[in-house]
Coordinates of C-alpha atoms in Angstrom, one line a residue:
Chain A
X9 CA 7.6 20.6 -48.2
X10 CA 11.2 19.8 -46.9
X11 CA 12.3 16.6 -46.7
X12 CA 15.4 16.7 -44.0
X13 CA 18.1 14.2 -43.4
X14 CA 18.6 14.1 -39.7
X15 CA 21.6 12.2 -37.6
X16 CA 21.8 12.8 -33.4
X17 CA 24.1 10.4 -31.9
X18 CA 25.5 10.6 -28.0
X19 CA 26.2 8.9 -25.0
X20 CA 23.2 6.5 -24.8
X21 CA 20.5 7.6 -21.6
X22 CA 16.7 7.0 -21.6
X23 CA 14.7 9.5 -23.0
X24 CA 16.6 10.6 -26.3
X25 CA 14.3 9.4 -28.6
X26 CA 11.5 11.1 -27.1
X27 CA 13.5 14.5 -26.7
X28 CA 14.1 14.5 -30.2
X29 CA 10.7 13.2 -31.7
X30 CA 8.8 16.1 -29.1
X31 CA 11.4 18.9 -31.1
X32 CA 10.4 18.0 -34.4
X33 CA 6.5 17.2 -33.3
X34 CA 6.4 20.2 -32.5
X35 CA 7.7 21.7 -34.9
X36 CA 5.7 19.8 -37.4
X37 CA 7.9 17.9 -38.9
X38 CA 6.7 14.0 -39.9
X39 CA 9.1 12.0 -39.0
X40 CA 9.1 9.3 -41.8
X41 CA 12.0 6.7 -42.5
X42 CA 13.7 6.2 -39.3
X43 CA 16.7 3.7 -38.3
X44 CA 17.7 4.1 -34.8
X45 CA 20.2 1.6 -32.6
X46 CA 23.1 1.8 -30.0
X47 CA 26.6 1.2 -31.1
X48 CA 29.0 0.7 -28.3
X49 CA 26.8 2.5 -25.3
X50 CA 26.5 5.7 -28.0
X51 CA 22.3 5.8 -29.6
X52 CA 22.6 6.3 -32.9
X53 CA 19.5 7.9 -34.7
X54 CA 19.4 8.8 -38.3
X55 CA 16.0 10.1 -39.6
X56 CA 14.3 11.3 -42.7
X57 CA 11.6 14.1 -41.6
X58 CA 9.4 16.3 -43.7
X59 CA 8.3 19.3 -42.9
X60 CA 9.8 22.7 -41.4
X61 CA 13.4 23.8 -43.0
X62 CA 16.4 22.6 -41.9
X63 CA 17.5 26.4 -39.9
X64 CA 14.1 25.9 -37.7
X65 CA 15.2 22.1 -36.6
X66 CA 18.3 23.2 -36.5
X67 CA 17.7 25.7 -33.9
X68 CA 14.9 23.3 -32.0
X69 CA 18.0 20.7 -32.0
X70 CA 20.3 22.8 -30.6
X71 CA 18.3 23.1 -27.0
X72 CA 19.0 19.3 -26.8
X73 CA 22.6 19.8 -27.8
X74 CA 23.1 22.4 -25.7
X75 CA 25.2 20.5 -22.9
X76 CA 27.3 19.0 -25.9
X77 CA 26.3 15.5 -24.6
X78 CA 24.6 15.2 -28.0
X79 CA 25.8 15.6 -31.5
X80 CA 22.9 16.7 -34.4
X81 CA 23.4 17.6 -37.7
X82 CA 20.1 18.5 -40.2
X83 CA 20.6 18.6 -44.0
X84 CA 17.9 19.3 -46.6
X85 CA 17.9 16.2 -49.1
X86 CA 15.7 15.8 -52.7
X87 CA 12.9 14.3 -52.0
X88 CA 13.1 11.9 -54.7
X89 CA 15.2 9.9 -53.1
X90 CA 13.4 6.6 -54.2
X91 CA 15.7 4.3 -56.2
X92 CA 14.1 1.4 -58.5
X93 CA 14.7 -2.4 -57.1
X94 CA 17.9 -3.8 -58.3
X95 CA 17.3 -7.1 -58.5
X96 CA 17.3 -10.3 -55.2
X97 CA 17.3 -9.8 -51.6
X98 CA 20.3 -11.8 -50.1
X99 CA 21.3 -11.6 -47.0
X100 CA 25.5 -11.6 -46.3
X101 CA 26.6 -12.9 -42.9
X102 CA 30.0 -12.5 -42.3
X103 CA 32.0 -13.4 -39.0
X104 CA 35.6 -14.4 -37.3
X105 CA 38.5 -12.8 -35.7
X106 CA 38.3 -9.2 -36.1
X107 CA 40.9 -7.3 -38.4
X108 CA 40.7 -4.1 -40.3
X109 CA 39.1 -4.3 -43.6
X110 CA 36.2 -6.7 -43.7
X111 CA 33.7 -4.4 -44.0
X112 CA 35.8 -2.2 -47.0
X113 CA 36.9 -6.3 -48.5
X114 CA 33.6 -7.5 -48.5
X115 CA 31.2 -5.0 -49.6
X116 CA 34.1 -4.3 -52.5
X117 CA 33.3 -7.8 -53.6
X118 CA 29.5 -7.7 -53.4
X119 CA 30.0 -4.0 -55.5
X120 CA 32.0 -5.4 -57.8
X121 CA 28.9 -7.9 -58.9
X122 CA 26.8 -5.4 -58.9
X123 CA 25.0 -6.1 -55.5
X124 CA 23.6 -2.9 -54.0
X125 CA 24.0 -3.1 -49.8
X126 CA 20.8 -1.6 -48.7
X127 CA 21.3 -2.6 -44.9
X128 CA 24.3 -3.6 -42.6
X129 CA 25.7 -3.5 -39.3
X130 CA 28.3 -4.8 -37.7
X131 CA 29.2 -6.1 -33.7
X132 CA 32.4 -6.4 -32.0
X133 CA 32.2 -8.5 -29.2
X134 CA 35.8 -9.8 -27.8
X135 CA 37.6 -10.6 -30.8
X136 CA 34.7 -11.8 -33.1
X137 CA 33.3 -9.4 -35.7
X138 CA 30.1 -10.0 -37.4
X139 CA 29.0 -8.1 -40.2
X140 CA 25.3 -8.8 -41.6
X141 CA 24.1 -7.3 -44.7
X142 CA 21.4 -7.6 -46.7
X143 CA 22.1 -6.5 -50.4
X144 CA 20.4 -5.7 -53.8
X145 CA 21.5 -8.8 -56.5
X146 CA 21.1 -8.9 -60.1
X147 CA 19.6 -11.8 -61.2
X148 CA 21.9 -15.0 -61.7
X149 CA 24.6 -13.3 -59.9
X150 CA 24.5 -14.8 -56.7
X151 CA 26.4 -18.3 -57.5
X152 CA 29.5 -16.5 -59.0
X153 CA 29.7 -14.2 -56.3
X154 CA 29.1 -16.8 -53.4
X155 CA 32.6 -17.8 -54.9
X156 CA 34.4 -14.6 -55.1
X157 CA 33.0 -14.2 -51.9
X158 CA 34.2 -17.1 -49.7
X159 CA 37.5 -16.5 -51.9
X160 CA 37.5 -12.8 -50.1
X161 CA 36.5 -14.6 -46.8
X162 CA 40.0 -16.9 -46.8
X163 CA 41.9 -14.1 -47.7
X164 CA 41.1 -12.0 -44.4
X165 CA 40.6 -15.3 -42.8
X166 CA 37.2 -15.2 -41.7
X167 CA 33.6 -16.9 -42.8
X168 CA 31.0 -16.0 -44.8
X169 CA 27.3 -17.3 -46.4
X170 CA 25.2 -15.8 -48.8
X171 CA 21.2 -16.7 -48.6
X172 CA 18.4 -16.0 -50.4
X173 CA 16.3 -13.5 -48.2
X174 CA 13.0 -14.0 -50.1
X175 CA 10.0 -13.6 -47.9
X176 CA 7.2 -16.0 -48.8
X177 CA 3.8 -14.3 -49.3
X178 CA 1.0 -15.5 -47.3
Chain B
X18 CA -15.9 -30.3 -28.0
X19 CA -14.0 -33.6 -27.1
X20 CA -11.1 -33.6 -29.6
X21 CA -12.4 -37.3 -30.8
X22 CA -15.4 -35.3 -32.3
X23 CA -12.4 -33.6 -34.4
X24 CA -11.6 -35.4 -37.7
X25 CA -9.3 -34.6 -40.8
X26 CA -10.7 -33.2 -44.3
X27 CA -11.8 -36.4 -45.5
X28 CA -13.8 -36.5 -48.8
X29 CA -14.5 -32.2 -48.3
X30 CA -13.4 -30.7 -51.3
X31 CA -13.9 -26.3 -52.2
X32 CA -16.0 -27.3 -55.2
X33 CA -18.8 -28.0 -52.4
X34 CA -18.8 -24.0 -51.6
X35 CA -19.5 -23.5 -55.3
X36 CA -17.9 -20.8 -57.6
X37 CA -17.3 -18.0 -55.7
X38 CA -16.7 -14.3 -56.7
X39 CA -13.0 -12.6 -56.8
X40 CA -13.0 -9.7 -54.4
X41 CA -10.9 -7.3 -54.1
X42 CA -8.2 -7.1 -51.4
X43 CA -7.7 -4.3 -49.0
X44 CA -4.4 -3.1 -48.0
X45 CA -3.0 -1.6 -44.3
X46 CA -3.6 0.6 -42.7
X47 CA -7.8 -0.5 -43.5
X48 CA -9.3 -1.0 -39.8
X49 CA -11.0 -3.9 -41.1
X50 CA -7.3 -6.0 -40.5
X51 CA -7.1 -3.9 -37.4
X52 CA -10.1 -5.4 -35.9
X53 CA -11.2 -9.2 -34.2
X54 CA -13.1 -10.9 -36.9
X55 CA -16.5 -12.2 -35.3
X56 CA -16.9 -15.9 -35.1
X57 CA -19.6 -17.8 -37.8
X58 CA -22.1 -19.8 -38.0
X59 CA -20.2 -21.8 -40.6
X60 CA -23.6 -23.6 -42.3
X61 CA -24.8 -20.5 -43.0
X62 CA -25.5 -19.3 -46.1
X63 CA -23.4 -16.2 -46.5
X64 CA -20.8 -17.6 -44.8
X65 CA -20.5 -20.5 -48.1
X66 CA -20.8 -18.1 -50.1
X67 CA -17.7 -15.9 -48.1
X68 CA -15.5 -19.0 -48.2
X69 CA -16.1 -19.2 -52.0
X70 CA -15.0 -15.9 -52.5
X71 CA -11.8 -16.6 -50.6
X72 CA -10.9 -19.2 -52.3
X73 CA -11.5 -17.3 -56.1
X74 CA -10.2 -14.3 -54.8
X75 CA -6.7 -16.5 -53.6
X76 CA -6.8 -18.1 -56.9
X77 CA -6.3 -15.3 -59.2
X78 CA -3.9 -14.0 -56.7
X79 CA -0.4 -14.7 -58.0
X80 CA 1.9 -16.4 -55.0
X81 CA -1.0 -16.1 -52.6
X82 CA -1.1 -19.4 -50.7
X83 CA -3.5 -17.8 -47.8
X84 CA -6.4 -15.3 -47.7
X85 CA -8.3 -14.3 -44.8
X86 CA -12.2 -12.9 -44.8
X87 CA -10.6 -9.4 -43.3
X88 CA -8.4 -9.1 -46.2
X89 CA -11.5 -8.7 -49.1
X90 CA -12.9 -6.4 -45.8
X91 CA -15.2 -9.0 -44.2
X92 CA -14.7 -8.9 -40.3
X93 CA -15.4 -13.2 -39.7
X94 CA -13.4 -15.5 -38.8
X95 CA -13.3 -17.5 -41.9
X96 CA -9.7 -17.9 -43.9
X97 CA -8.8 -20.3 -47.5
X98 CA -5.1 -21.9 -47.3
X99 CA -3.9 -23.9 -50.5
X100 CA -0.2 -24.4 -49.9
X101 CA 0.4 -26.9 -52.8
X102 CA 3.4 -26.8 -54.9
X103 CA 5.7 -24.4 -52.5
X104 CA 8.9 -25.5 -52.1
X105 CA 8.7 -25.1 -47.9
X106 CA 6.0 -27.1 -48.1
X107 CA 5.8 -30.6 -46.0
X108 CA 2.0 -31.4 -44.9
X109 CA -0.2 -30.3 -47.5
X110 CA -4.1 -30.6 -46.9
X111 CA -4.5 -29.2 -50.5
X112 CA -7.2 -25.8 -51.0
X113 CA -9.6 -26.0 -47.9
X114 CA -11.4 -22.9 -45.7
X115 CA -11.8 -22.6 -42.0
X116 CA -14.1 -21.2 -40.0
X117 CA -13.4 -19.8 -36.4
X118 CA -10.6 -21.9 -36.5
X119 CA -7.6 -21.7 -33.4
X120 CA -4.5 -23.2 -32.6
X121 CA -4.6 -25.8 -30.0
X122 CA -0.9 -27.1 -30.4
X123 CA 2.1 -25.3 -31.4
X124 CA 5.4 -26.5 -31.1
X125 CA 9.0 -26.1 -32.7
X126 CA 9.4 -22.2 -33.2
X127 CA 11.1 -21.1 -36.6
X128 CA 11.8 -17.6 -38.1
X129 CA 10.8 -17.0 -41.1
X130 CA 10.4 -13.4 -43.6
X131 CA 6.7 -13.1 -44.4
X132 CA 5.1 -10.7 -46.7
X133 CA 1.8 -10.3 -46.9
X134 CA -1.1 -9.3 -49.9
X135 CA -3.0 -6.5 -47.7
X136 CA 1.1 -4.9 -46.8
X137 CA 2.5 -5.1 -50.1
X138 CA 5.4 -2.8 -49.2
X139 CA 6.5 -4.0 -46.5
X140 CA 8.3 -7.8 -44.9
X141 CA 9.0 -9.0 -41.7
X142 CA 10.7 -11.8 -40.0
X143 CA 8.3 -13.4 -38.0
X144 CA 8.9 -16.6 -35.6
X145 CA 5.8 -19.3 -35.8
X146 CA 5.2 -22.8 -34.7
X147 CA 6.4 -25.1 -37.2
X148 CA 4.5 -27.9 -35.8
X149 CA 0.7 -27.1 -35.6
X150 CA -2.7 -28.5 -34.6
X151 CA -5.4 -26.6 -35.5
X152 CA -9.2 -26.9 -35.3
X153 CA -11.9 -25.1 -37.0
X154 CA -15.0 -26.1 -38.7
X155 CA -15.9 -26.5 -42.6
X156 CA -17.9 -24.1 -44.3
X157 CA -20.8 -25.4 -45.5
X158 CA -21.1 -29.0 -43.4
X159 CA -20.0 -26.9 -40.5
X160 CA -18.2 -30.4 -39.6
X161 CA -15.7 -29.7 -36.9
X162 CA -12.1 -31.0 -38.2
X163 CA -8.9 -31.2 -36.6
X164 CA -5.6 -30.3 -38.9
X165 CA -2.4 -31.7 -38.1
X166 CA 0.2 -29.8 -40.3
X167 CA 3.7 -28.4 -39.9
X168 CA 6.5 -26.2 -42.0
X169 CA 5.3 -23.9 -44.4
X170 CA 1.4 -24.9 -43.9
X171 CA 1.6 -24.4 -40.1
X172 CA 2.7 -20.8 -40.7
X173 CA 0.2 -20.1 -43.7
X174 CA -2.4 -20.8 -40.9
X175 CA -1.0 -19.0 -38.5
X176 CA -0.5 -16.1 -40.6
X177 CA -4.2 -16.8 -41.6
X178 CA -5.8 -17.4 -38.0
X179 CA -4.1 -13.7 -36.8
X180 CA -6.0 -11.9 -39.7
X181 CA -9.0 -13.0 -38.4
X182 CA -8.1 -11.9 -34.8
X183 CA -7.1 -8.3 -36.4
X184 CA -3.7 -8.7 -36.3
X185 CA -1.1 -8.5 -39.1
X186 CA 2.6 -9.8 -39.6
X187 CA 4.2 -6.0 -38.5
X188 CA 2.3 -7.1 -34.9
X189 CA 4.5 -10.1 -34.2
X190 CA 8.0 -8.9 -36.4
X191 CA 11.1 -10.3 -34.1
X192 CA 12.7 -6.7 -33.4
X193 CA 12.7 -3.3 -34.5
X194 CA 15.1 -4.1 -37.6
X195 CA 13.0 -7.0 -38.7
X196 CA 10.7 -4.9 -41.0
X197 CA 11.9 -4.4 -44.4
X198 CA 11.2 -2.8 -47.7
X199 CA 10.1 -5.1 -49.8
X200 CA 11.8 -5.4 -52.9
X201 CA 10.4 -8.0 -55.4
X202 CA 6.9 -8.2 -56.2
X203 CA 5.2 -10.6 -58.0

């Protein structure tokens, strides 16, 4: 069995999710992890599928991409790609006047204390940027590196929290 | 029923149900949580002896503040809540079971990240009422009792009440990026 890392991003229009889930129905392919959004009127799909090689979706993408208003790209990945819990969930919410280098500042900082982002996205919306991520802690790491990074914050002069993301179990 | 015929817990504790058996819990996609649970006759034997069981199974279940009769794969409409000792907790009515219990006030809508015992991969924010009336009756007396709770209890018996009406946390999730992995298991 393949498992096949898919992206297809383009102008956004109705109807692109299910042109690209009927290709790879029918070609069999089990569409499994999924993340899909749209990012500044472009939809944005990145999928894990498992099933048929990458040629034969390949080949079944390139009907939708035909026109070029779509952009597809199909690699085979291992399919081990589990990786063990690193620690907390936090989440990181970050916003203020935009600039370049938040996202590289930030996520540097959270690296650096061994936080592992496992989710993010960002919005620009007139000036103000927001970044939210949720990240990977190690345990007892998350007071020193709320300091480090509301220290990062001043520097690009922007805000940030850091809060516990635990869900309670009911 | 005229809601003066509604009264707290007053002097009901579990030990009336007598010891009750742990059970094992099923997990998602079973189409027992998928599915209305049917109302009870709440004096009835079996459904003492169901309420029982909740309440042992929720006991030996580490971090479990909340079990509902679809989770050990009984379709009724009979849930245990204990909420004592969490740190989100304000009202606390201490360990009690419900039967064909439904909401009849909620007000003050909060998010929140829920996980659940029967979708052990998976969380989800979730917004519930954190102010709550709820009335139900007790198993056993069948005596109809009106709840009046709010933070971290109101949502354990919301969370509760939808199992019994077959639906789960991933049926009420804020958005389609308000499901995640979940990391940390107890």
């Amino acid at each position: 069995m393949n498992e096949l890392a898919i992206t297809v991003i383009g102008r956004d229009r109705p109807g692109i999710v299910a042109d690209v889930a009927e290709v790879l129905a029918r070609l069999g392919a089990n569409l499994t992890d999924s993340t899909m959004t749209r990012l500044r009127g472009h939809f944005a799909m990145t999928l894990i599928c498992v099933g048929p090689s990458a040629a034969e979706v390949e080949a079944a993408l390139a009907t939708l991409t035909a026109d070029g208003q779509l952009l597809a790209t199909v690699r085979e990945v291992t399919p081990d790609g589990e990786t063990a819990p690193a620690g907390e969930p936090y989440v990181m919410a970050v916003h203020g006047a935009d600039r370049m280098g938040i996202v590289a500042a930030m996520t540097r900082v959270l690296t650096e204390a061994g936080g592992n982002v496992t989710d993010l996205s960002t919005r620009l919306v007139g000036s103000l940027y927001v970044v939210v991520a949720e990240v990977e802690l190690p345990p007892g790491a998350a007071e020193p590196l709320a300091v480090r990074l509301t220290e990062a914050a001043a520097n690009l002069g922007v805000d940030v929290t850091l809060r516990p993301a635990e869900p309670d179990l009911l | 029923m005229a809601a003066e015929a509604y009264a707290g817990l007053g002097a009901w504790t579990p030990e009336a149900l007598g010891a009750g058996a742990v059970l094992p819990v099923v997990s998602a996609p079973h189409t027992v949580l998928s599915r209305a649970g049917a109302e009870v006759d709440p004096t009835d034997e079996e459904t003492v002896r169901l309420a029982a069981d909740l309440i042992a199974t929720m006991r030996v279940s580490p971090g479990c503040v909340g079990l509902a009769a679809p989770q050990v794969g009984v379709g009724a409409h009979v849930f245990a809540v204990n909420v004592t000792g969490h740190p989100k907790a304000v009202t606390v009515h201490g360990t009690f079971a419900l039967c064909n219990a439904r909401v009849v006030e909620a007000t003050r809508w909060k998010a929140g990240r829920e996980g659940c015992m029967s979708v052990p991969d998976l969380t989800g924010d979730v917004k519930r009422a954190s102010r709550l009336v709820v009335e139900g009756a007790l198993p056993g007396s069948g005596e109809l009792v009106r709840l009046v709770t709010d933070g971290f209890e109101a949502r354990a018996l919301q969370h509760e009440i939808d199992h019994c009406a077959g639906l789960l946390f991933l049926d009420r999730v804020a958005g389609a990026h308000a499901i995640y992995q979940r990391k940390v298991y107890l």
